[in-house]
Coordinates of C-alpha atoms in Angstrom, one line a residue:
Chain A
X1 CA 111.9 88.3 116.3
X2 CA 112.4 84.7 115.3
X3 CA 113.9 81.7 117.1
X4 CA 114.9 78.7 115.0
X5 CA 114.1 75.6 117.1
X6 CA 116.7 73.5 115.3
X7 CA 119.6 75.8 115.9
X8 CA 120.1 78.2 118.8
X9 CA 120.6 81.1 116.5
X10 CA 119.0 84.4 117.5
X11 CA 117.7 86.8 114.8
X12 CA 116.8 90.3 115.9
X13 CA 113.5 91.6 114.6
X14 CA 113.4 93.3 111.2
X15 CA 112.6 97.0 110.9
X16 CA 109.1 96.1 109.5
X17 CA 108.5 93.8 112.5
X18 CA 109.5 96.5 115.0
X19 CA 107.4 99.1 113.2
X20 CA 104.4 96.8 113.3
X21 CA 105.0 96.0 117.0
X22 CA 105.2 99.7 117.8
X23 CA 101.9 100.3 115.9
X24 CA 100.3 97.5 117.8
X25 CA 101.4 98.9 121.1
X26 CA 101.0 102.7 121.1
X27 CA 101.0 104.6 124.3
X28 CA 97.5 104.4 125.7
X29 CA 97.2 106.1 129.1
X30 CA 93.9 105.6 130.9
X31 CA 91.3 108.3 130.1
X32 CA 89.9 110.7 132.7
X33 CA 86.7 108.6 132.9
X34 CA 88.7 105.4 133.4
X35 CA 90.7 107.0 136.2
X36 CA 87.5 108.2 137.9
X37 CA 85.6 105.0 137.4
X38 CA 86.4 103.5 140.9
X39 CA 85.2 106.7 142.5
X40 CA 82.0 106.7 140.4
X41 CA 81.4 103.1 141.4
X42 CA 81.9 104.0 145.1
X43 CA 79.6 107.0 144.8
X44 CA 77.0 104.8 143.1
X45 CA 77.2 102.3 146.0
X46 CA 76.8 105.2 148.5
X47 CA 73.8 106.5 146.6
X48 CA 72.3 103.0 146.5
X49 CA 72.7 102.6 150.2
X50 CA 70.7 105.8 150.7
X51 CA 68.0 104.6 148.4
X52 CA 67.6 101.1 149.9
X53 CA 66.5 100.0 153.3
X54 CA 67.4 97.1 155.5
X55 CA 70.8 95.4 156.0
X56 CA 72.0 96.4 152.5
X57 CA 71.8 100.0 153.4
X58 CA 74.2 99.6 156.3
X59 CA 76.5 97.3 154.4
X60 CA 76.9 99.1 151.1
X61 CA 78.9 102.1 152.4
X62 CA 81.5 99.7 153.8
X63 CA 81.5 97.8 150.5
X64 CA 82.2 101.0 148.7
X65 CA 85.0 101.8 151.1
X66 CA 86.5 98.3 150.7
X67 CA 86.2 98.6 147.0
X68 CA 88.1 101.9 146.9
X69 CA 90.9 100.7 149.1
X70 CA 91.2 97.3 147.4
X71 CA 91.1 98.8 143.9
X72 CA 93.8 101.4 144.7
X73 CA 96.0 98.8 146.4
X74 CA 95.8 96.4 143.5
X75 CA 96.5 99.2 141.0
X76 CA 99.5 100.3 142.9
X77 CA 100.9 96.8 143.2
X78 CA 100.4 96.2 139.5
X79 CA 102.2 99.5 138.7
X80 CA 105.1 98.7 141.0
X81 CA 105.4 95.2 139.5
X82 CA 105.5 96.6 136.0
X83 CA 108.1 99.1 137.0
X84 CA 110.2 96.4 138.6
X85 CA 109.9 94.3 135.4
X86 CA 111.1 97.2 133.2
X87 CA 114.0 98.0 135.6
X88 CA 115.1 94.3 135.6
X89 CA 115.0 94.3 131.8
X90 CA 117.2 97.5 131.7
X91 CA 119.6 95.8 134.1
X92 CA 119.9 92.8 131.8
X93 CA 120.7 95.2 129.0
X94 CA 123.3 97.0 131.2
X95 CA 124.9 93.6 131.8
X96 CA 125.2 93.3 128.0
X97 CA 122.9 90.3 127.7
X98 CA 121.3 92.0 124.8
X99 CA 119.3 89.1 123.2
X100 CA 117.6 88.3 126.5
X101 CA 116.9 92.0 127.3
X102 CA 115.5 92.5 123.8
X103 CA 113.2 89.4 124.2
X104 CA 112.0 90.6 127.6
X105 CA 111.5 94.2 126.4
X106 CA 109.6 93.0 123.3
X107 CA 107.2 91.0 125.4
X108 CA 106.8 93.7 128.0
X109 CA 105.9 96.4 125.5
X110 CA 102.1 95.6 125.3
X111 CA 101.9 95.7 129.1
X112 CA 103.5 99.1 129.5
X113 CA 101.2 101.0 127.1
X114 CA 99.2 102.7 129.9
X115 CA 102.4 104.2 131.3
X116 CA 104.1 106.7 128.8
X117 CA 107.3 106.8 130.8
X118 CA 107.8 103.0 131.0
X119 CA 106.7 102.7 127.4
X120 CA 109.4 105.2 126.3
X121 CA 112.0 103.5 128.4
X122 CA 111.1 100.1 127.0
X123 CA 111.2 101.3 123.3
X124 CA 114.6 103.0 124.0
X125 CA 116.0 99.9 125.5
X126 CA 114.8 97.7 122.6
X127 CA 116.3 100.2 120.1
X128 CA 119.6 100.2 122.0
X129 CA 119.7 96.4 122.1
X130 CA 119.1 96.2 118.4
X131 CA 121.7 98.9 117.8
X132 CA 124.3 96.9 119.7
X133 CA 123.3 93.6 118.0
X134 CA 124.0 95.2 114.7
X135 CA 120.4 95.5 113.6
X136 CA 120.8 99.2 112.7
X137 CA 117.8 99.7 110.5
X138 CA 115.4 98.3 113.2
X139 CA 117.1 100.4 115.8
X140 CA 116.6 103.6 113.7
X141 CA 112.8 102.8 113.6
X142 CA 112.8 102.8 117.4
X143 CA 114.9 106.0 117.7
X144 CA 112.7 107.8 115.2
X145 CA 109.6 106.7 117.1
X146 CA 111.0 108.2 120.3
X147 CA 112.3 111.4 118.6
X148 CA 108.9 112.2 117.2
X149 CA 107.4 112.0 120.7
X150 CA 110.0 113.7 122.9
X151 CA 110.5 117.4 123.6
X152 CA 113.5 118.7 121.7
X153 CA 116.6 120.1 123.4
X154 CA 116.3 117.7 126.4
X155 CA 119.5 115.8 127.2
X156 CA 117.8 112.5 126.6
X157 CA 116.5 113.6 123.3
X158 CA 119.9 114.8 122.1
X159 CA 121.4 111.5 123.3
X160 CA 118.9 109.5 121.3
X161 CA 119.6 111.7 118.3
X162 CA 123.3 111.0 118.6
X163 CA 122.6 107.2 119.0
X164 CA 120.4 107.4 115.9
X165 CA 123.2 109.1 113.9
X166 CA 125.6 106.4 115.0
X167 CA 123.1 103.7 113.9
X168 CA 122.7 105.4 110.6
X169 CA 126.4 105.2 110.1
X170 CA 126.4 101.6 111.1
X171 CA 123.8 101.0 108.4
X172 CA 126.2 102.6 105.9
X173 CA 123.7 105.4 105.1
X174 CA 126.5 107.9 104.9
X175 CA 124.6 110.7 103.4
X176 CA 121.8 110.5 106.0
X177 CA 124.4 110.3 108.7
X178 CA 126.1 113.4 107.5
X179 CA 122.8 115.3 107.7
X180 CA 122.0 113.9 111.1
X181 CA 125.4 114.9 112.5
X182 CA 125.2 118.4 111.1
X183 CA 121.8 118.9 112.6
X184 CA 123.0 117.7 116.0
X185 CA 126.1 119.9 116.1
X186 CA 124.4 122.9 117.8
X187 CA 122.3 120.7 120.1
X188 CA 125.4 118.8 121.4
X189 CA 127.4 122.0 122.3
X190 CA 125.8 122.6 125.7
X191 CA 126.7 119.0 126.8
X192 CA 130.5 119.4 126.7
X193 CA 132.4 116.7 128.6
X194 CA 129.4 114.4 129.0
X195 CA 128.7 111.0 127.4
X196 CA 126.5 112.9 124.9
X197 CA 129.4 114.9 123.4
X198 CA 131.7 111.9 123.6
X199 CA 129.2 109.8 121.7
X200 CA 128.9 112.6 119.1
X201 CA 132.7 112.7 118.8
X202 CA 132.8 109.0 118.3
X203 CA 130.1 109.2 115.6
X204 CA 132.1 111.9 113.8
X205 CA 135.2 109.8 113.9
X206 CA 133.3 106.8 112.6
X207 CA 132.0 108.9 109.8
X208 CA 135.6 110.0 108.9
X209 CA 136.7 106.4 108.9
X210 CA 133.7 105.2 106.8
X211 CA 134.3 108.0 104.3
X212 CA 138.0 107.4 104.2
X213 CA 138.9 110.8 105.5
X214 CA 141.8 109.4 107.5
X215 CA 144.2 112.4 107.2
X216 CA 141.4 114.8 108.3
X217 CA 140.7 112.6 111.4
X218 CA 144.4 112.5 112.3
X219 CA 144.6 116.3 111.9
X220 CA 141.7 116.7 114.3
X221 CA 142.9 114.2 116.8
X222 CA 144.1 116.8 119.4
X223 CA 142.1 116.4 122.5
X224 CA 140.5 113.2 121.3
X225 CA 141.4 111.2 124.5
X226 CA 139.7 113.9 126.7
X227 CA 136.7 114.1 124.3
X228 CA 136.1 110.4 124.4
X229 CA 136.8 109.9 128.1
X230 CA 133.2 110.2 129.3
X231 CA 132.4 107.0 127.3
X232 CA 134.4 105.0 129.8
X233 CA 135.8 101.8 128.4
X234 CA 133.8 102.3 125.2
X235 CA 136.3 105.1 124.4
X236 CA 138.4 102.2 123.3
X237 CA 136.4 102.1 120.0
X238 CA 137.5 105.7 119.3
X239 CA 141.1 104.9 120.1
X240 CA 140.9 101.9 117.7
X241 CA 139.4 104.0 114.9
X242 CA 142.2 106.6 115.4
X243 CA 144.8 103.8 115.2
X244 CA 143.2 102.8 111.9
X245 CA 143.3 106.5 110.7
X246 CA 147.0 106.6 111.4
X247 CA 147.5 103.2 109.8
X248 CA 145.7 104.3 106.6
X249 CA 146.8 108.0 106.6
X250 CA 148.0 108.7 103.0
X251 CA 150.9 110.8 104.1
X252 CA 152.6 108.0 106.1
X253 CA 150.4 105.0 105.5
X254 CA 151.4 101.4 105.1
X255 CA 152.1 101.8 101.4
X256 CA 155.0 104.3 102.0
X257 CA 158.4 103.8 103.4
X258 CA 157.6 106.2 106.2
X259 CA 155.4 103.6 107.8
X260 CA 157.4 103.0 111.0
X261 CA 156.3 106.4 112.3
X262 CA 152.7 105.7 111.2
X263 CA 152.9 102.3 112.7
X264 CA 154.2 103.7 116.0
X265 CA 151.3 106.1 116.3
X266 CA 148.8 103.5 115.2
X267 CA 150.3 101.1 117.6
X268 CA 150.1 103.6 120.5
X269 CA 146.4 104.2 119.8
X270 CA 145.7 100.5 119.3
X271 CA 147.5 99.6 122.6
X272 CA 145.2 102.2 124.3
X273 CA 142.2 100.7 122.6
X274 CA 143.0 97.1 123.6
X275 CA 143.8 98.3 127.1
X276 CA 140.2 99.4 127.5
X277 CA 138.5 96.7 125.3
X278 CA 139.4 93.2 124.1
X279 CA 140.3 93.2 120.4
X280 CA 137.5 90.7 119.8
X281 CA 134.9 93.4 120.8
X282 CA 136.6 96.0 118.7
X283 CA 136.6 93.8 115.6
X284 CA 133.0 92.7 116.2
X285 CA 131.8 96.3 116.0
X286 CA 134.3 97.6 113.4
X287 CA 135.4 94.7 111.2
X288 CA 137.6 97.2 109.2
X289 CA 140.0 97.2 112.2
X290 CA 141.2 93.8 111.2
X291 CA 144.6 95.0 109.7
X292 CA 145.5 96.5 113.1
X293 CA 145.7 93.1 114.7
X294 CA 149.1 92.7 112.9
X295 CA 150.4 95.6 115.1
X296 CA 150.0 93.6 118.3
Chain B
X1 CA 123.5 90.6 141.5
X2 CA 127.0 90.9 142.8
X3 CA 128.1 88.5 145.5
X4 CA 131.4 89.7 146.8
X5 CA 132.1 88.9 150.4
X6 CA 131.1 91.5 153.1
X7 CA 133.7 94.0 154.2
X8 CA 136.3 93.0 156.7
X9 CA 135.8 94.3 160.2
X10 CA 137.9 97.4 160.8
X11 CA 138.8 96.2 164.2
X12 CA 140.8 93.4 162.5
X13 CA 143.3 96.1 161.7
X14 CA 145.1 98.6 163.8
X15 CA 145.1 101.4 161.3
X16 CA 141.4 102.1 161.4
X17 CA 141.2 104.8 164.0
X18 CA 141.3 107.5 161.4
X19 CA 141.3 107.5 157.6
X20 CA 144.0 109.8 156.3
X21 CA 143.0 112.7 154.2
X22 CA 139.3 112.2 154.3
X23 CA 137.2 114.9 152.8
X24 CA 136.5 117.6 155.4
X25 CA 132.8 117.5 156.2
X26 CA 130.8 120.6 157.1
X27 CA 133.5 122.7 155.4
X28 CA 132.1 123.9 152.1
X29 CA 130.4 127.2 151.2
X30 CA 127.1 125.3 150.9
X31 CA 127.2 124.5 154.7
X32 CA 125.6 127.7 155.8
X33 CA 122.6 127.0 158.0
X34 CA 119.6 126.7 155.7
X35 CA 116.7 129.2 156.2
X36 CA 114.2 126.6 154.9
X37 CA 114.8 123.7 157.3
X38 CA 116.7 124.0 160.5
X39 CA 119.6 121.6 161.3
X40 CA 118.3 118.1 161.9
X41 CA 117.3 117.2 165.5
X42 CA 116.4 113.6 166.4
X43 CA 114.0 114.9 169.1
X44 CA 112.1 117.0 166.6
X45 CA 112.0 114.1 164.2
X46 CA 110.6 111.8 166.9
X47 CA 108.1 114.4 168.0
X48 CA 106.8 114.8 164.4
X49 CA 106.4 111.0 163.9
X50 CA 104.7 110.7 167.3
X51 CA 102.2 113.5 166.5
X52 CA 101.4 111.8 163.2
X53 CA 100.8 108.5 164.9
X54 CA 98.7 110.2 167.7
X55 CA 96.4 111.9 165.2
X56 CA 95.9 108.7 163.2
X57 CA 95.3 106.6 166.3
X58 CA 92.8 109.2 167.5
X59 CA 90.9 109.0 164.3
X60 CA 90.9 105.2 164.4
X61 CA 89.6 105.5 167.9
X62 CA 86.9 107.9 166.8
X63 CA 85.8 105.4 164.1
X64 CA 85.5 102.6 166.7
X65 CA 83.5 104.8 169.1
X66 CA 81.2 105.9 166.3
X67 CA 80.7 102.4 165.1
X68 CA 80.0 101.2 168.6
X69 CA 77.6 104.1 169.1
X70 CA 75.7 103.2 166.0
X71 CA 75.3 99.6 167.1
X72 CA 74.4 100.4 170.7
X73 CA 71.8 103.0 169.8
X74 CA 70.6 101.0 166.8
X75 CA 71.2 103.9 164.4
X76 CA 72.8 101.9 161.6
X77 CA 69.7 101.9 159.4
X78 CA 68.9 105.6 160.0
X79 CA 69.9 108.7 158.0
X80 CA 72.1 109.7 161.0
X81 CA 73.9 106.4 160.9
X82 CA 74.5 106.7 157.1
X83 CA 75.8 110.2 157.6
X84 CA 78.1 109.1 160.3
X85 CA 79.5 106.3 158.2
X86 CA 80.0 108.6 155.2
X87 CA 81.6 111.2 157.5
X88 CA 84.1 108.6 158.7
X89 CA 84.8 107.3 155.2
X90 CA 85.4 110.7 153.7
X91 CA 87.4 111.8 156.8
X92 CA 89.6 108.8 156.5
X93 CA 90.0 109.3 152.7
X94 CA 90.7 113.1 153.4
X95 CA 93.5 112.3 155.9
X96 CA 95.1 109.8 153.5
X97 CA 94.8 112.4 150.7
X98 CA 97.3 114.6 152.6
X99 CA 99.8 111.8 152.5
X100 CA 98.9 111.0 148.8
X101 CA 99.5 114.6 147.8
X102 CA 102.9 114.7 149.6
X103 CA 103.8 111.4 148.0
X104 CA 102.9 112.7 144.5
X105 CA 105.0 115.8 145.1
X106 CA 108.1 113.8 146.1
X107 CA 109.3 112.9 142.5
X108 CA 109.4 116.6 141.7
X109 CA 111.5 117.3 144.8
X110 CA 113.8 114.5 144.0
X111 CA 114.4 115.8 140.5
X112 CA 114.9 119.3 141.9
X113 CA 117.6 118.1 144.3
X114 CA 119.8 117.6 141.2
X115 CA 119.7 121.1 139.8
X116 CA 118.3 123.4 142.5
X117 CA 118.8 122.0 146.0
X118 CA 117.7 125.3 147.6
X119 CA 114.3 125.2 145.9
X120 CA 114.0 121.5 146.7
X121 CA 114.7 122.3 150.4
X122 CA 112.1 125.1 150.4
X123 CA 109.5 122.7 148.8
X124 CA 110.5 120.0 151.3
X125 CA 110.0 122.4 154.2
X126 CA 106.4 123.0 153.1
X127 CA 105.8 119.3 152.8
X128 CA 107.3 118.4 156.2
X129 CA 104.9 120.9 157.9
X130 CA 101.8 119.0 156.7
X131 CA 100.2 116.6 159.1
X132 CA 99.0 114.0 159.7
X133 CA 101.2 112.0 157.4
X134 CA 101.6 108.3 157.1
X135 CA 104.8 107.4 158.9
X136 CA 106.5 106.0 155.8
X137 CA 105.6 109.1 153.8
X138 CA 107.2 111.3 156.5
X139 CA 110.3 109.0 156.5
X140 CA 110.6 109.5 152.7
X141 CA 110.5 113.3 153.2
X142 CA 113.4 112.9 155.6
X143 CA 115.1 110.6 153.1
X144 CA 115.0 113.5 150.6
X145 CA 116.3 115.9 153.2
X146 CA 119.2 113.5 153.8
X147 CA 119.9 113.6 150.0
X148 CA 119.9 117.4 150.1
X149 CA 122.3 117.5 153.0
X150 CA 124.5 114.9 151.3
X151 CA 124.6 117.1 148.2
X152 CA 125.5 120.1 150.4
X153 CA 128.4 118.1 151.8
X154 CA 126.9 118.2 155.3
X155 CA 127.7 114.6 155.8
X156 CA 127.3 114.4 159.6
X157 CA 123.8 115.7 159.3
X158 CA 123.1 113.4 156.4
X159 CA 124.3 110.4 158.3
X160 CA 122.2 111.4 161.4
X161 CA 119.1 111.6 159.3
X162 CA 119.8 108.3 157.6
X163 CA 120.3 106.6 161.0
X164 CA 117.1 108.2 162.4
X165 CA 115.0 107.1 159.3
X166 CA 116.5 103.6 159.3
X167 CA 115.7 103.2 163.0
X168 CA 112.0 103.3 162.2
X169 CA 110.0 100.6 160.3
X170 CA 109.8 101.8 156.7
X171 CA 106.7 99.8 155.8
X172 CA 105.7 100.2 152.1
X173 CA 108.9 102.3 151.5
X174 CA 111.2 99.4 152.6
X175 CA 112.8 99.4 149.1
X176 CA 114.4 102.7 150.1
X177 CA 116.4 100.9 152.8
X178 CA 119.2 100.1 150.3
X179 CA 119.6 103.7 149.1
X180 CA 119.5 105.0 152.7
X181 CA 122.3 102.6 153.7
X182 CA 124.4 103.5 150.7
X183 CA 124.1 107.2 151.6
X184 CA 124.9 106.4 155.2
X185 CA 128.0 104.4 154.2
X186 CA 129.2 107.2 152.0
X187 CA 128.6 109.9 154.6
X188 CA 130.4 107.8 157.2
X189 CA 133.4 107.4 154.8
X190 CA 133.4 111.1 154.1
X191 CA 133.5 111.8 157.8
X192 CA 136.3 109.3 158.3
X193 CA 134.2 107.0 160.4
X194 CA 135.3 103.7 159.1
X195 CA 133.5 101.6 161.7
X196 CA 130.2 103.4 160.9
X197 CA 130.9 102.7 157.2
X198 CA 131.6 99.1 158.0
X199 CA 128.3 98.7 159.8
X200 CA 126.3 100.3 157.0
X201 CA 128.1 98.1 154.4
X202 CA 127.4 95.0 156.4
X203 CA 123.7 95.9 156.6
X204 CA 123.7 96.6 152.9
X205 CA 124.8 93.0 152.2
X206 CA 121.5 91.9 153.7
X207 CA 119.4 94.1 151.5
X208 CA 118.0 93.3 148.0
X209 CA 119.6 95.7 145.6
X210 CA 119.2 96.9 142.0
X211 CA 122.2 96.7 139.7
X212 CA 123.0 100.3 140.1
X213 CA 122.9 100.0 143.9
X214 CA 125.2 97.0 143.7
X215 CA 127.7 99.0 141.7
X216 CA 127.5 101.9 144.2
X217 CA 128.0 99.4 147.0
X218 CA 131.0 97.9 145.3
X219 CA 132.6 101.3 144.9
X220 CA 132.0 102.2 148.6
X221 CA 133.2 98.8 149.8
X222 CA 136.4 99.0 147.8
X223 CA 137.0 102.5 149.1
X224 CA 136.4 101.4 152.6
X225 CA 138.8 98.4 152.1
X226 CA 141.5 100.6 150.6
X227 CA 141.2 103.2 153.4
X228 CA 141.2 100.5 156.1
X229 CA 144.2 98.9 154.6
X230 CA 142.5 95.6 153.6
X231 CA 144.3 95.4 150.3
X232 CA 143.8 91.6 149.9
X233 CA 140.1 92.0 150.4
X234 CA 140.1 94.9 147.9
X235 CA 141.9 92.8 145.3
X236 CA 139.8 89.6 145.8
X237 CA 138.0 88.8 142.6
X238 CA 139.6 91.8 140.9
X239 CA 138.7 90.7 137.4
X240 CA 135.0 90.4 138.3
X241 CA 135.1 93.7 140.1
X242 CA 136.6 95.4 137.0
X243 CA 133.9 93.9 134.8
X244 CA 131.3 95.5 137.1
X245 CA 133.3 98.7 137.3
X246 CA 133.1 98.9 133.5
X247 CA 129.3 99.3 133.8
X248 CA 129.8 102.5 135.9
X249 CA 130.1 106.0 134.6
X250 CA 133.7 106.7 133.4
X251 CA 134.7 108.7 136.5
X252 CA 133.6 106.1 138.9
X253 CA 135.2 103.4 136.8
X254 CA 138.4 105.3 136.8
X255 CA 138.1 105.8 140.6
X256 CA 137.7 102.1 141.1
X257 CA 140.9 101.5 139.0
X258 CA 142.8 104.1 141.0
X259 CA 141.7 102.5 144.3
X260 CA 142.7 99.0 143.1
X261 CA 146.0 100.4 141.8
X262 CA 146.8 101.6 145.3
X263 CA 145.9 98.2 146.8
X264 CA 147.9 96.3 144.1
X265 CA 151.0 98.5 144.6
X266 CA 150.8 98.2 148.4
X267 CA 150.5 94.4 148.2
X268 CA 153.4 94.1 145.8
X269 CA 151.4 93.1 142.7
X270 CA 153.3 95.6 140.6
X271 CA 152.3 94.3 137.1
X272 CA 148.7 94.5 138.0
X273 CA 149.2 97.9 139.6
X274 CA 150.8 99.2 136.4
X275 CA 148.0 97.8 134.2
X276 CA 145.4 99.4 136.4
X277 CA 147.3 102.7 136.5
X278 CA 147.4 102.8 132.7
X279 CA 143.7 102.1 132.5
X280 CA 142.9 104.7 135.1
X281 CA 144.8 107.3 133.2
X282 CA 142.6 106.7 130.2
X283 CA 139.4 106.7 132.2
X284 CA 140.2 109.8 134.4
X285 CA 141.8 113.1 133.6
X286 CA 145.1 113.9 135.4
X287 CA 143.2 116.5 137.5
X288 CA 140.5 113.9 138.5
X289 CA 143.2 111.4 139.5
X290 CA 145.1 114.0 141.5
X291 CA 141.9 114.9 143.3
X292 CA 141.1 111.2 144.0
X293 CA 144.5 110.5 145.4
X294 CA 144.7 113.7 147.5
X295 CA 141.2 113.2 148.9
X296 CA 141.5 109.5 149.7
X297 CA 139.2 108.6 146.7
X298 CA 136.4 110.8 147.9
X299 CA 134.1 110.4 144.9
X300 CA 130.4 110.8 145.3
X301 CA 128.6 107.7 144.1
X302 CA 125.2 108.2 145.7
X303 CA 123.2 110.6 143.5
X304 CA 120.1 112.7 144.3
X305 CA 117.8 110.7 142.2
X306 CA 117.3 107.5 144.1
X307 CA 114.2 105.3 143.4

């Protein structure tokens, strides 16, 4: 991640930088002996008090007890503070302040290595931020890192798989994307009417647009509104892509005289899309939607 | 995170006696008395917390007596003295280990509430029987019981548990005050008790909240305002509210739009109402919208997996 001091431009990390950062900060939970160390210290103090005489003998057991209580209290406070820090970073990402969330997550990663759950959440959040900022190749590095370490078939694993496929499409690696989407088809089926299936449907639609299969997308558009609904306002991206498919559909595309019908359908979908999302957001994520602004 | 004004007092309006069409509580098939944990009784809850306190105070008293005995009889340097100190130390650690074990089991119970409430309740019944527990650990057990009752649509019981837990000092679990108040507010709304919901929402405004909790509070407050007829309050800062609603899951976002549509239509802002209605139709299915309007926007926002 680099910040140019002369201009306030933000540049997300490259895939190589992210890969190196992940290598530097692998999950490293405390070993059994590290976890038992405070107890061993306390036991040693108790033993020492037995072996010594005088005031030290009376004092050492209390020191051992204070050590145990103090140590566990400090450890708990540190864990809670770290958890709060990760949660705050996730909230910043939820509020769509992606550069700030990315910066905080990047800096927090070395501190969360003892906690596998927080580590996974932080990597996922960084990858999501990079995905949203258009740094698709770097996001794929993060998604791959998580997919290698998570149990297959779990909802979160499938969701990350779908996000990865969408990022691959964003990176214009169409052949890889096709493979990814095919592999995910069976895994997504149990999650009908959830954000997972909706994200998968959006990825399929994106693939059809990127591969110029507009007629195929139009022919499969029945039930698209229902399929995309779990995405909330982000369903607007799907509506906009369907508008583009109608606009470019070879049977009634803009090059033919039958364009008024095509334009009517395209306009209906585009109106739905802009009802959910501002046209600026739509164009930022899918620049190919630019011709549709003429429909407004 | 979100700084909308607190809800308007229901006594400001004359239509607050009863919310129309509130979801009938204690009326689902899941309401059959549970074999695992009997219906909540405040007396039993108070007795359990009292017994926990009594055991712990008795132990503390024993520590003081033993320490005084060691000093008075000058045994602190003897083997007997060391044995007594070690006994006290390990006894204290052992008592706390019971609470620590229960605390470690809580995340599993919390996760289970989502997919198998009956098993979660059985597990919770076992945990509640253990004693002595630290007070805040027992309160967290009852918090999970309230979540189960909430999920079972036993809203009166859920509200009673929340109120009982909130009446005690939460100590290290004070971060759970927000989720408890959210559950209480939702249970009160489900029961049609607008004044109870108002009180809980007012208390919520004094609590620090996470973003998700703020969004849940926004939904509950809007629902309260729409049910109480405070349409202008519901529509205050509508653009900001919609930006926040867009961060919610689709169904909740659609419910917010449907609620605001009602307020906009009632207050004569027809253009805004139409825009909100068209958005809500994209965010919610016709069946979901019909359910929302027929049940006075009874959408569950408080999930079983609180912090």
